Amino acid sequence: MENQKTSFAWDQLFADSSTGYMVFGRPESTGPSEKDHVCVFSNQASERFIGLSPAMGSLHSAVFSQGSHQVGFKEDRIFFTDSGKYCSVSGSVLAEGFVLYTIEEKSAPKESFLPEYGTRLWRDAEDTMQFGGWIWDPSSSLIEWSHGMYHLMGYDENELEGQSLDMNFWSRHIHPDDRELFQNQISSIPTFVDNYILEFRVINAHGKEISLYLKGINVPGKQSGSIIAIGTVFDVSVLKNIQGKLETKVDALNKSNSDLEQFAYVASHDLQEPLRKIASFGERMVLRASSQMDDEQHLYLDRILNATRRMQGMVTDLLEFSKIANVTREYIPTDLNMVLRNALGDLDLLIQGKQAQVQYAELPVIEAIPSQISQLFVNLISNSLKFVKQGIIPRITISGTIYTDPSPGRREMLRLTFEDNGIGFEKESAERIFTLFQRLRGRSEYEGAGIGLSICKKVAEVHHGSIQASGVPDGGASFEVTLPLRQN
């Protein structure tokens, strides 16, 4: 009874296993050949792997001849055509005349197509991306070109068969204006240790001018041990053409901006004199003819004088804005603590009049144009003092944080923050407030021409920085100015 239970347990174990098991025995009537073995046991996994069910009674030769060769006692991997599965098979002797085969499914080996199609793939890539390769032996001056290099130079690969491809041949195709530079660069190549880049123009076999970008590296030759230069050459003619057009447009835009800034400066300067005369004659009328004017005439004259003074203020601000762009940019070490104290001194009467509270932390020294940074501080602080609700004591906090810019170059930057408890603004207006003469509130509510923040933005840009604003209606505003510690 106990033996029957043990037999059942072993049978169940083999039946449930994911590994295939087959036992082959040799009938007494046959010789010692392995091919004569007959399957006396197989589980479901083995029958699934070999594609034969039932397998009991099958000959060894019928089961394992599906593969490309017969299976022995060492682990082997074969493909069973009946099941379409790759399996590893290993055999071990159980007893006299009986062999156990263990069968496990394996992933099909990946077939590599590169040996057969790699060259075609590379040729197609060279044609599509307009690039080629070259190998140059400086000791013999001989050059080998890839398919793409022949294509770039306007030749068929068979066209130059029998000719000696050397540096002299290639030099004849170099653009006359680049030939001297090319010769100097080529003569220096054997001395290069790291990757190198050359840019030059060639005239190909069809007479077409092409701009080439060569990236190369020197490697030791396997046989001679001397330096061998290998490189990849790209046709960048289209990029050069686009670059040229962009540079032309940028030059035109810079000239246009310069002309506009000059015009703004001249126009503002020339407007001052007539405005002064209007204001001067208007004030004389008030002094000399005030008693002879009725109320309506007084009202008209007051409006003329107010509009004139407002215009004078705008012209003065516009002149200041123009000066920022036109000033000679001499960046010198600037102590921002000193700049801040001077700005607070200039605004002292306004600060005392509003009983404002200004808190600030220690600030660093940066390379800057002191007069412009002073304008930045004065405008931002006065902005916080101005745009506050009636009866509310202004509270202004000024702080600075130094950090490293994560972008290429990793420059050390200063983040200046000006926070207040003023009237704030809508999120949608965060960009609009830096526009020239842009006002979010009516002139009757808060004075000003709407140019102060435009000046702040211009100062930040001149210092290769930026300024951003955030605010909440009736919840205050925050201005963040980012400036590099050092100007390169």
Coordinates of C-alpha atoms in Angstrom, one line a residue:
M1 CA 0.0 0.0 0.0
E2 CA 2.8 2.4 1.0
N3 CA 4.6 1.7 -2.3
Q4 CA 1.5 2.5 -4.3
K5 CA 1.1 5.9 -2.6
T6 CA 4.8 6.7 -3.3
S7 CA 4.4 5.7 -7.0
F8 CA 1.3 8.0 -7.3
A9 CA 3.1 10.9 -5.7
W10 CA 6.0 10.6 -8.2
D11 CA 3.7 10.3 -11.2
Q12 CA 1.7 13.4 -10.1
L13 CA 4.9 15.4 -9.6
F14 CA 6.2 14.6 -13.1
A15 CA 2.7 15.2 -14.6
D16 CA 2.4 18.7 -13.1
S17 CA 6.0 19.8 -13.9
S18 CA 6.6 22.6 -16.4
T19 CA 9.8 20.7 -17.4
G20 CA 9.5 17.9 -19.9
Y21 CA 10.7 14.4 -18.8
M22 CA 11.0 11.3 -21.1
V23 CA 12.4 7.9 -20.2
F24 CA 13.6 5.6 -23.0
G25 CA 14.4 1.9 -22.5
R26 CA 16.0 -0.6 -24.8
P27 CA 13.9 -3.7 -25.6
E28 CA 15.7 -6.9 -24.9
S29 CA 15.3 -8.1 -28.4
T30 CA 17.4 -5.2 -29.9
G31 CA 21.1 -4.4 -29.9
P32 CA 22.9 -1.7 -27.9
S33 CA 22.2 1.2 -30.3
E34 CA 20.7 4.3 -28.7
K35 CA 18.4 4.7 -31.7
D36 CA 16.6 1.5 -30.7
H37 CA 15.4 2.9 -27.4
V38 CA 11.6 3.2 -27.0
C39 CA 9.8 5.8 -24.9
V40 CA 8.4 4.1 -21.7
F41 CA 7.4 7.3 -19.9
S42 CA 6.6 11.0 -20.9
N43 CA 4.8 13.8 -19.1
Q44 CA 2.5 16.4 -20.7
A45 CA 5.2 19.1 -20.8
S46 CA 7.6 16.8 -22.9
E47 CA 4.8 15.9 -25.3
R48 CA 3.9 19.6 -25.7
F49 CA 7.6 20.5 -26.4
I50 CA 8.2 17.7 -29.0
G51 CA 4.8 18.1 -30.6
L52 CA 3.9 14.4 -30.2
S53 CA 1.0 13.0 -28.1
P54 CA 1.0 10.3 -26.9
A55 CA 4.7 9.8 -26.9
M56 CA 4.7 6.4 -25.2
G57 CA 6.1 3.7 -27.5
S58 CA 7.8 6.2 -29.8
L59 CA 11.3 5.4 -30.9
H60 CA 14.2 7.6 -29.9
S61 CA 15.2 8.2 -33.5
A62 CA 11.6 9.4 -34.3
V63 CA 11.5 11.9 -31.5
F64 CA 14.9 13.5 -31.7
S65 CA 15.6 13.3 -35.4
Q66 CA 13.5 16.5 -35.8
G67 CA 16.5 18.5 -34.8
S68 CA 19.5 19.2 -37.0
H69 CA 21.5 16.5 -35.2
Q70 CA 21.0 13.7 -32.7
V71 CA 20.9 14.4 -29.0
G72 CA 23.4 12.8 -26.7
F73 CA 24.1 12.9 -23.0
K74 CA 25.4 16.5 -23.0
E75 CA 23.0 19.4 -23.0
D76 CA 22.0 20.3 -26.5
R77 CA 19.6 22.8 -28.0
I78 CA 17.4 21.7 -30.9
F79 CA 14.3 22.9 -32.7
F80 CA 11.3 20.5 -32.8
T81 CA 9.7 21.1 -36.1
D82 CA 6.4 19.5 -35.0
S83 CA 5.8 21.9 -32.2
G84 CA 7.9 24.9 -33.5
K85 CA 9.7 25.2 -30.2
Y86 CA 13.4 25.6 -29.3
C87 CA 14.4 23.4 -26.3
S88 CA 17.4 22.3 -24.4
V89 CA 17.7 18.6 -24.0
S90 CA 20.0 16.6 -21.7
G91 CA 20.2 12.9 -21.0
S92 CA 21.3 10.8 -18.0
V93 CA 21.4 7.1 -17.3
L94 CA 18.8 5.9 -14.8
A95 CA 19.6 2.2 -14.7
E96 CA 20.9 -0.5 -17.1
G97 CA 19.1 0.1 -20.4
F98 CA 17.1 3.2 -19.3
V99 CA 17.9 6.9 -20.1
L100 CA 16.1 10.0 -18.7
Y101 CA 15.8 13.0 -21.0
T102 CA 15.1 16.4 -19.5
I103 CA 13.5 18.9 -21.9
E104 CA 13.2 22.7 -21.2
E105 CA 11.8 25.4 -23.6
K106 CA 14.3 28.1 -24.5
S107 CA 14.0 31.4 -26.3
A108 CA 14.7 31.2 -30.0
P109 CA 18.1 32.4 -30.9
K110 CA 18.0 35.9 -32.4
E111 CA 19.1 35.9 -35.9
S112 CA 21.5 38.8 -36.8
F113 CA 20.9 40.4 -40.1
L114 CA 23.7 42.9 -39.8
P115 CA 26.4 40.7 -41.5
E116 CA 24.1 40.4 -44.6
Y117 CA 22.4 43.8 -44.6
G118 CA 24.7 46.1 -42.6
T119 CA 26.5 47.5 -45.6
R120 CA 23.3 48.3 -47.4
L121 CA 21.9 49.9 -44.2
W122 CA 25.0 52.1 -43.8
R123 CA 24.9 53.1 -47.5
D124 CA 21.2 54.1 -47.3
A125 CA 21.9 56.1 -44.1
E126 CA 24.7 58.0 -45.8
D127 CA 22.5 58.8 -48.8
T128 CA 19.6 59.9 -46.7
M129 CA 21.5 62.0 -44.1
Q130 CA 24.0 63.4 -46.7
F131 CA 27.2 62.2 -45.0
G132 CA 30.2 60.1 -45.7
G133 CA 33.3 58.6 -44.1
W134 CA 37.0 58.9 -44.9
I135 CA 40.2 57.1 -43.7
W136 CA 43.5 58.8 -44.2
D137 CA 47.0 57.5 -43.7
P138 CA 49.3 60.5 -43.2
S139 CA 52.4 58.5 -43.8
S140 CA 51.4 57.5 -47.4
S141 CA 48.9 60.3 -48.0
L142 CA 46.4 57.7 -49.2
I143 CA 42.7 58.1 -48.6
E144 CA 39.8 55.7 -48.6
W145 CA 36.2 57.0 -49.0
S146 CA 32.9 55.4 -48.1
H147 CA 30.0 55.2 -50.5
G148 CA 28.6 58.4 -49.0
M149 CA 31.8 60.3 -49.5
Y150 CA 31.9 59.5 -53.2
H151 CA 28.3 60.7 -53.4
L152 CA 29.1 64.0 -51.6
M153 CA 32.1 64.6 -53.9
G154 CA 30.0 63.9 -57.0
Y155 CA 31.7 60.7 -58.1
D156 CA 30.5 57.2 -58.9
E157 CA 32.5 54.6 -56.9
N158 CA 33.6 52.8 -60.1
E159 CA 34.5 56.1 -61.8
L160 CA 37.8 56.5 -59.9
E161 CA 38.8 52.9 -60.1
G162 CA 42.5 52.6 -60.8
Q163 CA 43.2 56.2 -59.7
S164 CA 45.2 57.0 -56.6
L165 CA 43.0 58.6 -54.0
D166 CA 45.3 60.8 -51.9
M167 CA 45.3 64.1 -50.1
N168 CA 46.5 65.9 -53.3
F169 CA 43.4 64.6 -55.1
W170 CA 41.1 65.9 -52.4
S171 CA 43.0 69.2 -52.0
R172 CA 42.2 70.0 -55.7
H173 CA 38.5 70.0 -54.8
I174 CA 38.9 72.4 -51.8
H175 CA 37.3 75.9 -52.4
P176 CA 40.1 78.3 -53.4
D177 CA 39.2 80.7 -50.5
D178 CA 39.5 77.8 -48.0
R179 CA 42.5 76.0 -49.5
E180 CA 45.2 77.7 -47.3
L181 CA 43.1 77.1 -44.1
F182 CA 42.5 73.5 -45.1
Q183 CA 46.2 72.8 -45.7
N184 CA 47.0 74.2 -42.3
Q185 CA 44.4 72.1 -40.6
I186 CA 45.3 68.9 -42.4
S187 CA 49.0 69.3 -41.5
S188 CA 48.0 69.6 -37.9
I189 CA 45.8 66.5 -37.8
P190 CA 48.6 63.9 -36.9
T191 CA 49.3 66.0 -33.7
F192 CA 45.7 65.9 -32.5
V193 CA 45.1 63.7 -29.4
D194 CA 41.3 64.2 -29.0
N195 CA 38.4 64.4 -31.4
Y196 CA 38.7 67.3 -33.8
I197 CA 36.4 69.2 -36.0
L198 CA 37.1 70.9 -39.4
E199 CA 34.8 73.0 -41.5
F200 CA 35.6 73.9 -45.1
R201 CA 34.0 74.2 -48.6
V202 CA 34.6 72.0 -51.6
I203 CA 33.8 72.1 -55.3
N204 CA 32.5 68.6 -56.2
A205 CA 32.9 66.9 -59.6
H206 CA 29.7 68.6 -60.8
G207 CA 31.0 72.0 -60.0
K208 CA 28.7 72.5 -57.0
E209 CA 29.9 74.3 -53.9
I210 CA 29.3 72.3 -50.7
S211 CA 30.0 73.2 -47.1
L212 CA 31.4 70.2 -45.2
Y213 CA 31.7 69.5 -41.5
L214 CA 34.3 66.9 -40.6
K215 CA 34.5 65.2 -37.2
G216 CA 37.5 63.0 -36.8
I217 CA 39.8 61.1 -34.4
N218 CA 43.3 59.6 -34.8
V219 CA 43.8 55.8 -34.1
P220 CA 46.9 53.7 -34.3
G221 CA 47.1 51.5 -37.4
K222 CA 46.9 47.7 -36.6
Q223 CA 49.8 46.8 -38.9
S224 CA 52.1 49.8 -39.0
G225 CA 51.3 51.3 -35.6
S226 CA 51.4 54.8 -37.2
I227 CA 48.6 57.2 -36.9
I228 CA 45.5 56.7 -39.0
A229 CA 42.9 59.5 -39.3
I230 CA 39.3 58.5 -39.5
G231 CA 36.4 60.8 -39.8
T232 CA 32.7 61.4 -40.6
V233 CA 31.9 64.2 -43.1
F234 CA 28.5 65.9 -43.2
D235 CA 27.0 68.1 -45.9
V236 CA 25.9 71.2 -43.9
S237 CA 25.3 73.4 -47.0
V238 CA 21.6 73.8 -46.1
L239 CA 22.3 74.7 -42.5
K240 CA 25.0 77.2 -43.6
N241 CA 22.5 78.8 -46.0
I242 CA 19.8 79.0 -43.2
Q243 CA 22.5 80.4 -40.8
G244 CA 23.5 83.0 -43.3
K245 CA 19.8 84.1 -43.8
L246 CA 19.3 84.2 -40.0
E247 CA 22.4 86.3 -39.5
T248 CA 21.3 88.7 -42.1
K249 CA 17.8 89.0 -40.5
V250 CA 19.4 89.4 -37.0
D251 CA 21.7 92.2 -38.3
A252 CA 18.7 93.9 -39.9
L253 CA 16.7 93.5 -36.7
N254 CA 19.5 94.9 -34.6
K255 CA 19.9 97.8 -36.9
S256 CA 16.1 98.4 -36.8
N257 CA 16.1 98.3 -33.0
S258 CA 19.1 100.6 -32.9
D259 CA 17.4 103.0 -35.2
L260 CA 14.2 102.9 -33.2
E261 CA 16.1 103.5 -29.9
Q262 CA 17.9 106.4 -31.5
F263 CA 14.7 107.8 -32.8
A264 CA 13.0 107.5 -29.4
Y265 CA 16.0 109.3 -27.8
V266 CA 16.0 112.1 -30.4
A267 CA 12.3 112.4 -30.5
S268 CA 12.1 112.5 -26.7
H269 CA 14.9 115.0 -26.5
D270 CA 13.4 117.3 -29.3
L271 CA 9.9 117.1 -27.6
Q272 CA 11.2 118.6 -24.4
E273 CA 11.6 122.1 -25.8
P274 CA 8.1 122.6 -27.2
L275 CA 6.6 121.1 -24.0
R276 CA 8.7 123.4 -21.9
K277 CA 7.3 126.4 -23.9
I278 CA 3.7 125.2 -23.6
A279 CA 4.1 124.8 -19.8
S280 CA 5.9 128.1 -19.5
F281 CA 3.3 130.1 -21.4
G282 CA 0.5 128.4 -19.6
E283 CA 2.0 129.3 -16.2
R284 CA 2.4 132.9 -17.4
M285 CA -1.2 133.1 -18.3
V286 CA -2.1 131.9 -14.8
L287 CA 0.0 134.6 -13.3
R288 CA -0.9 137.5 -15.6
A289 CA -4.5 136.8 -16.7
S290 CA -5.9 134.6 -13.9
S291 CA -8.2 137.4 -12.7
Q292 CA -9.6 138.0 -16.2
M293 CA -10.6 134.3 -16.8
D294 CA -13.8 132.7 -15.9
D295 CA -14.2 129.3 -14.3
E296 CA -14.4 127.4 -17.6
Q297 CA -11.2 129.1 -18.9
H298 CA -9.4 128.2 -15.7
L299 CA -10.6 124.6 -16.1
Y300 CA -9.3 124.4 -19.7
L301 CA -5.9 126.0 -18.8
D302 CA -5.5 123.6 -15.8
R303 CA -6.1 120.6 -18.1
I304 CA -3.6 121.9 -20.6
L305 CA -0.9 122.4 -17.9
N306 CA -1.7 119.0 -16.4
A307 CA -1.5 117.2 -19.7
T308 CA 1.7 119.0 -20.6
R309 CA 3.4 118.1 -17.3
R310 CA 2.3 114.5 -17.7
M311 CA 3.7 114.5 -21.2
Q312 CA 7.0 116.0 -19.9
G313 CA 7.2 113.1 -17.4
M314 CA 6.6 110.5 -20.1
V315 CA 9.3 112.1 -22.3
T316 CA 11.7 112.1 -19.4
D317 CA 10.9 108.4 -18.7
L318 CA 11.3 107.5 -22.3
L319 CA 14.7 109.2 -22.4
E320 CA 15.7 107.2 -19.3
F321 CA 14.5 104.0 -21.0
S322 CA 16.5 104.8 -24.2
K323 CA 19.7 105.5 -22.2
I324 CA 19.6 102.0 -20.7
A325 CA 20.1 100.4 -24.2
N326 CA 22.6 103.0 -25.4
V327 CA 24.8 103.3 -22.4
T328 CA 28.3 101.9 -22.6
R329 CA 28.2 98.5 -20.9
E330 CA 31.0 98.6 -18.3
Y331 CA 30.3 96.0 -15.7
I332 CA 32.1 96.5 -12.4
P333 CA 32.0 94.9 -9.0
T334 CA 28.8 96.4 -7.4
D335 CA 27.9 96.1 -3.7
L336 CA 24.1 95.6 -3.8
N337 CA 23.9 96.5 -0.1
M338 CA 25.3 100.0 -0.9
V339 CA 22.9 100.2 -3.9
L340 CA 19.9 99.3 -1.7
R341 CA 20.8 101.8 1.0
N342 CA 21.2 104.6 -1.6
A343 CA 17.8 103.7 -3.1
L344 CA 16.1 103.8 0.3
G345 CA 17.8 107.1 0.9
D346 CA 16.3 108.5 -2.3
L347 CA 12.9 107.3 -1.3
D348 CA 13.2 108.3 2.4
L349 CA 10.5 111.0 2.3
L350 CA 8.0 108.7 0.6
I351 CA 8.8 105.8 3.0
Q352 CA 8.4 108.1 6.0
G353 CA 5.2 109.6 4.6
K354 CA 3.6 106.2 4.3
Q355 CA 5.3 104.8 7.5
A356 CA 6.4 101.9 5.3
Q357 CA 8.3 98.9 6.8
V358 CA 11.2 97.7 4.6
Q359 CA 13.0 94.5 5.6
Y360 CA 16.1 93.3 3.8
A361 CA 18.8 90.7 4.1
E362 CA 22.5 90.9 3.3
L363 CA 23.1 91.0 -0.4
P364 CA 26.2 90.0 -2.4
V365 CA 28.6 91.8 -4.7
I366 CA 27.9 91.3 -8.4
E367 CA 29.4 92.6 -11.7
A368 CA 26.9 95.2 -12.9
I369 CA 26.3 98.8 -14.1
P370 CA 25.7 100.5 -10.8
S371 CA 23.5 103.3 -12.1
Q372 CA 21.2 100.8 -13.8
I373 CA 20.9 98.5 -10.8
S374 CA 20.1 101.6 -8.8
Q375 CA 17.2 102.3 -11.2
L376 CA 16.0 98.7 -10.8
F377 CA 15.9 99.0 -7.0
V378 CA 14.3 102.4 -6.9
N379 CA 11.6 101.5 -9.4
L380 CA 10.7 98.2 -7.7
I381 CA 10.6 99.7 -4.2
S382 CA 8.7 102.8 -5.3
N383 CA 6.2 100.5 -7.1
S384 CA 5.5 98.7 -3.9
L385 CA 5.1 102.0 -2.0
K386 CA 2.8 103.4 -4.7
F387 CA 0.4 100.4 -5.3
V388 CA -1.0 99.9 -1.8
K389 CA -4.5 100.4 -0.5
Q390 CA -5.4 103.6 1.3
G391 CA -4.8 103.3 5.1
I392 CA -2.6 100.2 4.7
I393 CA 1.0 100.4 5.9
P394 CA 3.3 99.1 3.1
R395 CA 5.5 96.2 4.1
I396 CA 8.3 95.4 1.7
T397 CA 10.7 92.4 2.0
I398 CA 13.9 92.2 -0.1
S399 CA 16.1 89.1 -0.1
G400 CA 18.7 87.4 -2.3
T401 CA 19.7 83.8 -3.0
I402 CA 22.7 82.5 -4.8
Y403 CA 22.4 79.3 -6.9
T404 CA 24.1 77.5 -9.7
D405 CA 22.3 77.6 -13.1
P406 CA 21.7 73.9 -14.2
S407 CA 22.0 74.9 -17.9
P408 CA 25.3 74.3 -19.8
G409 CA 28.0 76.6 -18.4
R410 CA 26.6 76.3 -14.8
R411 CA 26.9 80.0 -14.0
E412 CA 26.5 81.3 -10.5
M413 CA 23.3 83.3 -10.4
L414 CA 21.6 85.7 -7.9
R415 CA 17.8 85.5 -7.4
L416 CA 16.6 88.9 -6.0
T417 CA 13.1 88.9 -4.6
F418 CA 11.0 92.0 -3.8
E419 CA 7.7 91.2 -2.0
D420 CA 5.0 93.5 -0.8
N421 CA 1.5 93.6 0.7
G422 CA 0.1 95.9 -2.0
I423 CA -3.0 95.6 -4.3
G424 CA -1.4 92.8 -6.4
F425 CA -2.8 91.9 -9.8
E426 CA -4.4 89.2 -11.8
K427 CA -2.3 86.2 -13.0
E428 CA -3.1 87.1 -16.6
S429 CA -1.4 90.5 -16.2
A430 CA 2.0 89.1 -15.1
E431 CA 3.6 89.7 -18.5
R432 CA 1.6 92.7 -19.5
I433 CA 2.8 94.9 -16.7
F434 CA 6.3 95.0 -18.2
T435 CA 5.0 96.5 -21.4
L436 CA 6.0 100.2 -22.1
F437 CA 3.4 102.7 -20.9
Q438 CA 1.1 99.8 -19.7
R439 CA -1.1 100.6 -16.7
L440 CA -3.4 98.2 -14.9
R441 CA -5.1 100.9 -12.8
G442 CA -6.5 104.3 -13.8
R443 CA -4.4 107.4 -13.6
S444 CA -6.9 108.9 -11.1
E445 CA -6.2 106.0 -8.7
Y446 CA -2.5 105.8 -8.9
E447 CA 0.0 108.2 -10.5
G448 CA 2.7 107.2 -12.9
A449 CA 3.4 106.8 -16.6
G450 CA 3.6 103.0 -16.6
I451 CA 7.3 102.8 -17.6
G452 CA 9.0 101.9 -14.4
L453 CA 8.7 98.1 -14.8
S454 CA 9.7 98.4 -18.4
I455 CA 12.9 100.0 -17.3
C456 CA 13.4 97.1 -14.7
K457 CA 13.0 94.5 -17.5
K458 CA 15.4 96.4 -19.8
V459 CA 18.0 96.6 -17.0
A460 CA 17.7 92.8 -16.3
E461 CA 18.2 92.1 -20.0
V462 CA 21.2 94.3 -20.3
H463 CA 22.7 92.3 -17.4
H464 CA 21.9 89.0 -19.1
G465 CA 19.2 88.3 -16.6
S466 CA 15.4 88.2 -16.4
I467 CA 12.5 89.5 -14.3
Q468 CA 9.3 87.8 -13.5
A469 CA 6.2 88.9 -11.5
S470 CA 3.5 87.1 -9.6
G471 CA 0.6 88.5 -7.7
V472 CA -2.8 88.0 -6.1
P473 CA -5.5 90.7 -6.3
D474 CA -5.5 92.5 -2.9
G475 CA -2.9 89.9 -1.7
G476 CA 0.4 91.6 -2.7
A477 CA 2.9 91.1 -5.4
S478 CA 6.3 89.5 -5.8
F479 CA 9.0 90.4 -8.3
E480 CA 11.9 88.0 -8.9
V481 CA 15.0 89.3 -10.6
T482 CA 17.6 86.8 -11.8
L483 CA 21.1 88.2 -12.5
P484 CA 24.5 86.5 -13.0
L485 CA 27.1 87.1 -10.4
R486 CA 29.8 87.7 -13.1
Q487 CA 29.4 89.0 -16.6
N488 CA 31.3 87.0 -19.2

